[in-house]
């Protein structure tokens, strides 16, 4: 991974004007897309994790799983599930260092939809540096502009998004507010990097942002 990376450059300097309308629409409809990446081994691993009875932590967009390994140490009583669609990134993880985490190759949005349909509730959900999709026309590809956002909310838990684009963190917070939550958006304090992208961005001097929220579900 290159040591220096460019800051996000976008024509969009503030939250997207269509954000509120789009999020409202997604919250009012159930996402119906077939779950293509939930192969039998992925479903088996998810089912085992649910049946294991430990609280679940999700590390969505986990890349190589560097963060998943650290999160498993932070949450020793939980099962931590790292999900990424890239087999080459996941293959770079190496040997698993603990037995309380697993890495799955799948689309995160499909995993959220499936877990939500099982009634799963997470202890915590980390979204570390999802692809920013910085063009204004790419709003629907961002986590909070995607129809899968409604499933993510149904999973509950302590939500933490980190990114290197302030507009993205603000939009994510606004989308959570549309859902009736009370998010907090702030600069990420200095500290040991939790993920490889975080390390790269820190080394490149990028300001980093985070959005925190406690997601309570209707049945809690
Ligand atoms: C910028 S990288 C961040 C990786 C890691 N979280 C980190 O901070 O080092 C974004 C990751 O998201 C993955 N990704 C993008 N869209 C995805 C999706 N819909 N489902 C699963 N993984 C996805 C990419 O393969 C990539 O590994």
PDB file of C-alpha atoms and ligand atoms in Angstrom:
ATOM      1  CA  UNK A   1       0.000   0.000   0.000  1.00  0.00           C
ATOM      2  CA  UNK A   2       1.418   3.426  -0.983  1.00  0.00           C
ATOM      3  CA  UNK A   3       2.671   5.595   1.900  1.00  0.00           C
ATOM      4  CA  UNK A   4       1.198   8.821   0.574  1.00  0.00           C
ATOM      5  CA  UNK A   5      -2.326   9.186  -0.595  1.00  0.00           C
ATOM      6  CA  UNK A   6      -4.214  12.170  -1.966  1.00  0.00           C
ATOM      7  CA  UNK A   7      -6.959  13.785   0.025  1.00  0.00           C
ATOM      8  CA  UNK A   8     -10.493  13.346  -1.259  1.00  0.00           C
ATOM      9  CA  UNK A   9     -11.280  15.856  -3.950  1.00  0.00           C
ATOM     10  CA  UNK A  10     -14.938  16.365  -4.767  1.00  0.00           C
ATOM     11  CA  UNK A  11     -17.218  18.910  -6.355  1.00  0.00           C
ATOM     12  CA  UNK A  12     -19.428  18.234  -3.368  1.00  0.00           C
ATOM     13  CA  UNK A  13     -18.407  20.529  -0.504  1.00  0.00           C
ATOM     14  CA  UNK A  14     -21.383  19.926   1.786  1.00  0.00           C
ATOM     15  CA  UNK A  15     -24.003  17.223   2.415  1.00  0.00           C
ATOM     16  CA  UNK A  16     -25.872  16.249  -0.709  1.00  0.00           C
ATOM     17  CA  UNK A  17     -29.179  18.078  -1.251  1.00  0.00           C
ATOM     18  CA  UNK A  18     -30.959  14.785  -2.062  1.00  0.00           C
ATOM     19  CA  UNK A  19     -29.771  13.016   1.091  1.00  0.00           C
ATOM     20  CA  UNK A  20     -32.882  13.495   3.230  1.00  0.00           C
ATOM     21  CA  UNK A  21     -35.287  12.419   0.455  1.00  0.00           C
ATOM     22  CA  UNK A  22     -33.184   9.383  -0.465  1.00  0.00           C
ATOM     23  CA  UNK A  23     -32.730   8.137   3.105  1.00  0.00           C
ATOM     24  CA  UNK A  24     -36.414   8.633   3.862  1.00  0.00           C
ATOM     25  CA  UNK A  25     -37.325   6.591   0.798  1.00  0.00           C
ATOM     26  CA  UNK A  26     -34.957   3.765   1.749  1.00  0.00           C
ATOM     27  CA  UNK A  27     -36.221   3.672   5.321  1.00  0.00           C
ATOM     28  CA  UNK A  28     -39.774   3.315   4.039  1.00  0.00           C
ATOM     29  CA  UNK A  29     -39.078   0.373   1.712  1.00  0.00           C
ATOM     30  CA  UNK A  30     -37.591  -3.084   2.253  1.00  0.00           C
ATOM     31  CA  UNK A  31     -34.558  -3.887   0.066  1.00  0.00           C
ATOM     32  CA  UNK A  32     -35.491  -6.874  -2.110  1.00  0.00           C
ATOM     33  CA  UNK A  33     -32.306  -7.618  -4.075  1.00  0.00           C
ATOM     34  CA  UNK A  34     -31.215 -11.282  -4.256  1.00  0.00           C
ATOM     35  CA  UNK A  35     -28.309 -12.035  -1.943  1.00  0.00           C
ATOM     36  CA  UNK A  36     -25.756 -13.208  -4.544  1.00  0.00           C
ATOM     37  CA  UNK A  37     -22.601 -13.249  -2.422  1.00  0.00           C
ATOM     38  CA  UNK A  38     -24.074 -15.235   0.458  1.00  0.00           C
ATOM     39  CA  UNK A  39     -22.570 -18.524  -0.664  1.00  0.00           C
ATOM     40  CA  UNK A  40     -23.159 -21.707   1.379  1.00  0.00           C
ATOM     41  CA  UNK A  41     -19.838 -21.348   3.274  1.00  0.00           C
ATOM     42  CA  UNK A  42     -20.637 -17.709   4.125  1.00  0.00           C
ATOM     43  CA  UNK A  43     -24.141 -18.610   5.306  1.00  0.00           C
ATOM     44  CA  UNK A  44     -22.785 -21.502   7.344  1.00  0.00           C
ATOM     45  CA  UNK A  45     -20.223 -19.266   9.039  1.00  0.00           C
ATOM     46  CA  UNK A  46     -22.835 -16.606   9.784  1.00  0.00           C
ATOM     47  CA  UNK A  47     -25.285 -19.196  11.128  1.00  0.00           C
ATOM     48  CA  UNK A  48     -22.569 -20.683  13.366  1.00  0.00           C
ATOM     49  CA  UNK A  49     -21.698 -17.228  14.673  1.00  0.00           C
ATOM     50  CA  UNK A  50     -25.360 -16.576  15.491  1.00  0.00           C
ATOM     51  CA  UNK A  51     -25.771 -19.976  17.114  1.00  0.00           C
ATOM     52  CA  UNK A  52     -22.576 -19.542  19.157  1.00  0.00           C
ATOM     53  CA  UNK A  53     -24.454 -17.311  21.577  1.00  0.00           C
ATOM     54  CA  UNK A  54     -21.689 -14.716  22.002  1.00  0.00           C
ATOM     55  CA  UNK A  55     -22.462 -11.059  21.308  1.00  0.00           C
ATOM     56  CA  UNK A  56     -21.583 -10.150  17.729  1.00  0.00           C
ATOM     57  CA  UNK A  57     -19.401  -7.324  16.467  1.00  0.00           C
ATOM     58  CA  UNK A  58     -19.290  -6.542  12.754  1.00  0.00           C
ATOM     59  CA  UNK A  59     -16.284  -5.041  10.976  1.00  0.00           C
ATOM     60  CA  UNK A  60     -17.813  -4.082   7.628  1.00  0.00           C
ATOM     61  CA  UNK A  61     -15.459  -3.263   4.711  1.00  0.00           C
ATOM     62  CA  UNK A  62     -12.645  -4.905   6.721  1.00  0.00           C
ATOM     63  CA  UNK A  63     -10.086  -5.021   3.880  1.00  0.00           C
ATOM     64  CA  UNK A  64      -7.271  -7.340   4.984  1.00  0.00           C
ATOM     65  CA  UNK A  65      -8.898  -7.876   8.368  1.00  0.00           C
ATOM     66  CA  UNK A  66      -6.143  -5.988  10.209  1.00  0.00           C
ATOM     67  CA  UNK A  67      -8.846  -4.125  12.163  1.00  0.00           C
ATOM     68  CA  UNK A  68     -10.842  -7.326  12.727  1.00  0.00           C
ATOM     69  CA  UNK A  69      -7.862  -8.842  14.526  1.00  0.00           C
ATOM     70  CA  UNK A  70      -7.537  -5.784  16.784  1.00  0.00           C
ATOM     71  CA  UNK A  71     -11.297  -5.617  17.407  1.00  0.00           C
ATOM     72  CA  UNK A  72     -11.255  -9.266  18.486  1.00  0.00           C
ATOM     73  CA  UNK A  73      -8.749  -8.260  21.177  1.00  0.00           C
ATOM     74  CA  UNK A  74     -10.863  -5.252  22.177  1.00  0.00           C
ATOM     75  CA  UNK A  75     -13.980  -7.452  22.429  1.00  0.00           C
ATOM     76  CA  UNK A  76     -12.721 -10.758  23.887  1.00  0.00           C
ATOM     77  CA  UNK A  77     -16.228 -11.906  24.899  1.00  0.00           C
ATOM     78  CA  UNK A  78     -17.654 -11.361  21.410  1.00  0.00           C
ATOM     79  CA  UNK A  79     -17.431 -12.968  18.025  1.00  0.00           C
ATOM     80  CA  UNK A  80     -16.086 -10.391  15.580  1.00  0.00           C
ATOM     81  CA  UNK A  81     -17.024 -10.826  11.924  1.00  0.00           C
ATOM     82  CA  UNK A  82     -14.963  -9.043   9.289  1.00  0.00           C
ATOM     83  CA  UNK A  83     -16.622  -8.718   5.870  1.00  0.00           C
ATOM     84  CA  UNK A  84     -15.071  -7.579   2.604  1.00  0.00           C
ATOM     85  CA  UNK A  85     -15.859  -8.283  -1.028  1.00  0.00           C
ATOM     86  CA  UNK A  86     -12.203  -8.485  -2.074  1.00  0.00           C
ATOM     87  CA  UNK A  87     -10.658 -11.949  -1.958  1.00  0.00           C
ATOM     88  CA  UNK A  88      -7.190 -10.520  -2.627  1.00  0.00           C
ATOM     89  CA  UNK A  89      -7.429  -8.179   0.375  1.00  0.00           C
ATOM     90  CA  UNK A  90      -8.734 -10.955   2.637  1.00  0.00           C
ATOM     91  CA  UNK A  91      -5.980 -13.294   1.436  1.00  0.00           C
ATOM     92  CA  UNK A  92      -3.407 -10.869   2.817  1.00  0.00           C
ATOM     93  CA  UNK A  93      -4.628 -11.429   6.381  1.00  0.00           C
ATOM     94  CA  UNK A  94      -2.327 -14.385   7.091  1.00  0.00           C
ATOM     95  CA  UNK A  95      -2.855 -16.719  10.037  1.00  0.00           C
ATOM     96  CA  UNK A  96      -5.777 -16.006  12.353  1.00  0.00           C
ATOM     97  CA  UNK A  97      -4.353 -14.984  15.722  1.00  0.00           C
ATOM     98  CA  UNK A  98      -7.477 -15.597  17.862  1.00  0.00           C
ATOM     99  CA  UNK A  99     -10.475 -17.873  17.579  1.00  0.00           C
ATOM    100  CA  UNK A 100     -13.056 -15.187  18.379  1.00  0.00           C
ATOM    101  CA  UNK A 101     -13.029 -13.666  14.909  1.00  0.00           C
ATOM    102  CA  UNK A 102     -13.658 -14.720  11.338  1.00  0.00           C
ATOM    103  CA  UNK A 103     -13.317 -13.136   7.913  1.00  0.00           C
ATOM    104  CA  UNK A 104     -15.931 -13.516   5.215  1.00  0.00           C
ATOM    105  CA  UNK A 105     -15.909 -12.637   1.562  1.00  0.00           C
ATOM    106  CA  UNK A 106     -19.277 -11.052   0.739  1.00  0.00           C
ATOM    107  CA  UNK A 107     -21.051  -7.795  -0.024  1.00  0.00           C
ATOM    108  CA  UNK A 108     -21.620  -6.041   3.286  1.00  0.00           C
ATOM    109  CA  UNK A 109     -25.109  -4.893   2.306  1.00  0.00           C
ATOM    110  CA  UNK A 110     -26.146  -8.509   1.716  1.00  0.00           C
ATOM    111  CA  UNK A 111     -24.728  -9.610   5.080  1.00  0.00           C
ATOM    112  CA  UNK A 112     -26.619  -6.786   6.840  1.00  0.00           C
ATOM    113  CA  UNK A 113     -29.863  -7.766   5.107  1.00  0.00           C
ATOM    114  CA  UNK A 114     -29.465 -11.436   5.980  1.00  0.00           C
ATOM    115  CA  UNK A 115     -28.496 -10.836   9.613  1.00  0.00           C
ATOM    116  CA  UNK A 116     -31.366  -8.362  10.030  1.00  0.00           C
ATOM    117  CA  UNK A 117     -33.798 -10.918   8.615  1.00  0.00           C
ATOM    118  CA  UNK A 118     -32.602 -13.388  11.292  1.00  0.00           C
ATOM    119  CA  UNK A 119     -33.415 -10.828  13.993  1.00  0.00           C
ATOM    120  CA  UNK A 120     -29.721 -10.401  14.841  1.00  0.00           C
ATOM    121  CA  UNK A 121     -28.691  -7.545  17.131  1.00  0.00           C
ATOM    122  CA  UNK A 122     -25.065  -6.426  17.181  1.00  0.00           C
ATOM    123  CA  UNK A 123     -23.047  -5.269  20.146  1.00  0.00           C
ATOM    124  CA  UNK A 124     -21.012  -2.983  17.916  1.00  0.00           C
ATOM    125  CA  UNK A 125     -20.623  -2.238  14.224  1.00  0.00           C
ATOM    126  CA  UNK A 126     -17.468  -0.673  12.791  1.00  0.00           C
ATOM    127  CA  UNK A 127     -17.335   0.826   9.298  1.00  0.00           C
ATOM    128  CA  UNK A 128     -13.744   1.883   8.749  1.00  0.00           C
ATOM    129  CA  UNK A 129     -13.053   3.906   5.637  1.00  0.00           C
ATOM    130  CA  UNK A 130     -15.715   2.603   3.260  1.00  0.00           C
ATOM    131  CA  UNK A 131     -15.116   3.713  -0.326  1.00  0.00           C
ATOM    132  CA  UNK A 132     -16.094   7.415  -0.376  1.00  0.00           C
ATOM    133  CA  UNK A 133     -17.695   7.595  -3.834  1.00  0.00           C
ATOM    134  CA  UNK A 134     -16.990  11.353  -3.913  1.00  0.00           C
ATOM    135  CA  UNK A 135     -18.827  12.351  -7.111  1.00  0.00           C
ATOM    136  CA  UNK A 136     -22.214  13.893  -6.314  1.00  0.00           C
ATOM    137  CA  UNK A 137     -23.880  11.396  -8.659  1.00  0.00           C
ATOM    138  CA  UNK A 138     -22.458   8.566  -6.529  1.00  0.00           C
ATOM    139  CA  UNK A 139     -24.545   9.356  -3.439  1.00  0.00           C
ATOM    140  CA  UNK A 140     -26.454   6.080  -3.753  1.00  0.00           C
ATOM    141  CA  UNK A 141     -23.212   4.109  -3.596  1.00  0.00           C
ATOM    142  CA  UNK A 142     -22.286   5.563  -0.198  1.00  0.00           C
ATOM    143  CA  UNK A 143     -23.342   3.495   2.832  1.00  0.00           C
ATOM    144  CA  UNK A 144     -26.023   5.986   3.895  1.00  0.00           C
ATOM    145  CA  UNK A 145     -27.341   6.436   0.335  1.00  0.00           C
ATOM    146  CA  UNK A 146     -27.662   2.729  -0.366  1.00  0.00           C
ATOM    147  CA  UNK A 147     -30.944   0.857   0.221  1.00  0.00           C
ATOM    148  CA  UNK A 148     -29.008  -1.512   2.506  1.00  0.00           C
ATOM    149  CA  UNK A 149     -28.702   1.323   5.047  1.00  0.00           C
ATOM    150  CA  UNK A 150     -32.117   0.351   6.427  1.00  0.00           C
ATOM    151  CA  UNK A 151     -30.848  -3.184   7.183  1.00  0.00           C
ATOM    152  CA  UNK A 152     -27.748  -1.783   8.866  1.00  0.00           C
ATOM    153  CA  UNK A 153     -29.983   0.193  11.215  1.00  0.00           C
ATOM    154  CA  UNK A 154     -32.046  -2.873  12.066  1.00  0.00           C
ATOM    155  CA  UNK A 155     -28.884  -4.527  13.422  1.00  0.00           C
ATOM    156  CA  UNK A 156     -28.557  -1.974  16.210  1.00  0.00           C
ATOM    157  CA  UNK A 157     -25.476  -1.670  18.403  1.00  0.00           C
ATOM    158  CA  UNK A 158     -22.807   0.941  18.894  1.00  0.00           C
ATOM    159  CA  UNK A 159     -22.041   2.239  15.443  1.00  0.00           C
ATOM    160  CA  UNK A 160     -18.683   3.729  14.516  1.00  0.00           C
ATOM    161  CA  UNK A 161     -17.880   5.057  11.053  1.00  0.00           C
ATOM    162  CA  UNK A 162     -14.439   6.450  10.293  1.00  0.00           C
ATOM    163  CA  UNK A 163     -13.449   8.249   7.104  1.00  0.00           C
ATOM    164  CA  UNK A 164     -11.071  10.819   5.665  1.00  0.00           C
ATOM    165  CA  UNK A 165     -13.766  13.016   4.089  1.00  0.00           C
ATOM    166  CA  UNK A 166     -15.656  15.325   6.413  1.00  0.00           C
ATOM    167  CA  UNK A 167     -18.672  15.554   4.094  1.00  0.00           C
ATOM    168  CA  UNK A 168     -19.088  11.770   4.238  1.00  0.00           C
ATOM    169  CA  UNK A 169     -19.053  11.700   8.049  1.00  0.00           C
ATOM    170  CA  UNK A 170     -21.543  14.580   8.164  1.00  0.00           C
ATOM    171  CA  UNK A 171     -23.849  12.908   5.649  1.00  0.00           C
ATOM    172  CA  UNK A 172     -23.693   9.657   7.598  1.00  0.00           C
ATOM    173  CA  UNK A 173     -24.642  11.542  10.756  1.00  0.00           C
ATOM    174  CA  UNK A 174     -27.498  13.328   8.990  1.00  0.00           C
ATOM    175  CA  UNK A 175     -28.806  10.027   7.637  1.00  0.00           C
ATOM    176  CA  UNK A 176     -28.799   8.587  11.167  1.00  0.00           C
ATOM    177  CA  UNK A 177     -30.662  11.671  12.371  1.00  0.00           C
ATOM    178  CA  UNK A 178     -33.286  11.113   9.653  1.00  0.00           C
ATOM    179  CA  UNK A 179     -33.761   7.685  11.277  1.00  0.00           C
ATOM    180  CA  UNK A 180     -34.354   9.378  14.639  1.00  0.00           C
ATOM    181  CA  UNK A 181     -30.915   8.710  16.153  1.00  0.00           C
ATOM    182  CA  UNK A 182     -28.535  11.092  17.901  1.00  0.00           C
ATOM    183  CA  UNK A 183     -25.140  10.720  16.195  1.00  0.00           C
ATOM    184  CA  UNK A 184     -21.961  12.579  17.133  1.00  0.00           C
ATOM    185  CA  UNK A 185     -19.583  13.607  14.338  1.00  0.00           C
ATOM    186  CA  UNK A 186     -16.096  14.749  15.311  1.00  0.00           C
ATOM    187  CA  UNK A 187     -12.427  14.632  14.378  1.00  0.00           C
ATOM    188  CA  UNK A 188     -10.875  11.259  15.195  1.00  0.00           C
ATOM    189  CA  UNK A 189      -8.418  11.765  18.070  1.00  0.00           C
ATOM    190  CA  UNK A 190      -4.760  10.802  17.567  1.00  0.00           C
ATOM    191  CA  UNK A 191      -4.018   7.200  18.439  1.00  0.00           C
ATOM    192  CA  UNK A 192      -2.692   3.927  17.122  1.00  0.00           C
ATOM    193  CA  UNK A 193      -4.260   3.205  13.728  1.00  0.00           C
ATOM    194  CA  UNK A 194      -7.029   0.649  13.857  1.00  0.00           C
ATOM    195  CA  UNK A 195      -6.774  -0.237  10.164  1.00  0.00           C
ATOM    196  CA  UNK A 196      -4.247  -0.155   7.335  1.00  0.00           C
ATOM    197  CA  UNK A 197      -6.054   2.681   5.541  1.00  0.00           C
ATOM    198  CA  UNK A 198      -6.140   4.624   8.766  1.00  0.00           C
ATOM    199  CA  UNK A 199      -2.369   4.199   9.033  1.00  0.00           C
ATOM    200  CA  UNK A 200      -1.893   5.322   5.445  1.00  0.00           C
ATOM    201  CA  UNK A 201      -4.110   8.366   5.882  1.00  0.00           C
ATOM    202  CA  UNK A 202      -2.408   9.325   9.144  1.00  0.00           C
ATOM    203  CA  UNK A 203       1.009   9.013   7.512  1.00  0.00           C
ATOM    204  CA  UNK A 204      -0.245  11.230   4.679  1.00  0.00           C
ATOM    205  CA  UNK A 205      -1.465  13.903   7.105  1.00  0.00           C
ATOM    206  CA  UNK A 206      -5.182  13.587   6.320  1.00  0.00           C
ATOM    207  CA  UNK A 207      -7.652  14.880   8.893  1.00  0.00           C
ATOM    208  CA  UNK A 208      -9.766  11.897   9.961  1.00  0.00           C
ATOM    209  CA  UNK A 209     -13.408  11.950  10.977  1.00  0.00           C
ATOM    210  CA  UNK A 210     -15.732   9.685  12.827  1.00  0.00           C
ATOM    211  CA  UNK A 211     -19.422   9.342  13.453  1.00  0.00           C
ATOM    212  CA  UNK A 212     -20.611   7.557  16.599  1.00  0.00           C
ATOM    213  CA  UNK A 213     -24.138   6.534  17.478  1.00  0.00           C
ATOM    214  CA  UNK A 214     -25.934   4.060  19.694  1.00  0.00           C
ATOM    215  CA  UNK A 215     -28.518   2.445  17.450  1.00  0.00           C
ATOM    216  CA  UNK A 216     -31.570   1.304  19.352  1.00  0.00           C
ATOM    217  CA  UNK A 217     -34.078  -0.882  17.574  1.00  0.00           C
ATOM    218  CA  UNK A 218     -37.842  -0.543  17.757  1.00  0.00           C
ATOM    219  CA  UNK A 219     -38.151  -3.750  19.831  1.00  0.00           C
ATOM    220  CA  UNK A 220     -35.555  -2.696  22.456  1.00  0.00           C
TER     221      UNK A 220
HETATM  222  C1  LIG B   1     -10.841   1.929   1.545  1.00  0.00           C
HETATM  223  S1  LIG B   1     -10.859   0.217   1.843  1.00  0.00           S
HETATM  224  C2  LIG B   1     -10.830   0.170   3.631  1.00  0.00           C
HETATM  225  C3  LIG B   1     -10.380  -1.160   4.152  1.00  0.00           C
HETATM  226  C4  LIG B   1     -10.231  -1.240   5.681  1.00  0.00           C
HETATM  227  N1  LIG B   1     -11.472  -0.997   6.364  1.00  0.00           N
HETATM  228  C5  LIG B   1      -9.191  -0.277   6.184  1.00  0.00           C
HETATM  229  O1  LIG B   1      -9.570   0.733   6.796  1.00  0.00           O
HETATM  230  O2  LIG B   1      -8.007  -0.550   5.979  1.00  0.00           O
HETATM  231  C6  LIG B   1     -12.531  -0.190   1.451  1.00  0.00           C
HETATM  232  C7  LIG B   1     -12.795  -1.674   1.437  1.00  0.00           C
HETATM  233  O3  LIG B   1     -14.169  -1.885   1.223  1.00  0.00           O
HETATM  234  C8  LIG B   1     -14.330  -3.031   0.389  1.00  0.00           C
HETATM  235  N2  LIG B   1     -15.665  -2.899  -0.192  1.00  0.00           N
HETATM  236  C9  LIG B   1     -16.150  -1.921  -0.981  1.00  0.00           C
HETATM  237  N3  LIG B   1     -17.460  -2.080  -1.201  1.00  0.00           N
HETATM  238  C10 LIG B   1     -17.828  -3.216  -0.534  1.00  0.00           C
HETATM  239  C11 LIG B   1     -19.063  -3.892  -0.345  1.00  0.00           C
HETATM  240  N4  LIG B   1     -20.186  -3.439  -0.888  1.00  0.00           N
HETATM  241  N5  LIG B   1     -19.077  -5.007   0.409  1.00  0.00           N
HETATM  242  C12 LIG B   1     -17.926  -5.473   0.958  1.00  0.00           C
HETATM  243  N6  LIG B   1     -16.733  -4.866   0.832  1.00  0.00           N
HETATM  244  C13 LIG B   1     -16.681  -3.748   0.096  1.00  0.00           C
HETATM  245  C14 LIG B   1     -13.165  -2.962  -0.563  1.00  0.00           C
HETATM  246  O4  LIG B   1     -12.866  -4.245  -1.098  1.00  0.00           O
HETATM  247  C15 LIG B   1     -12.069  -2.441   0.349  1.00  0.00           C
HETATM  248  O5  LIG B   1     -11.347  -3.498   0.954  1.00  0.00           O
END
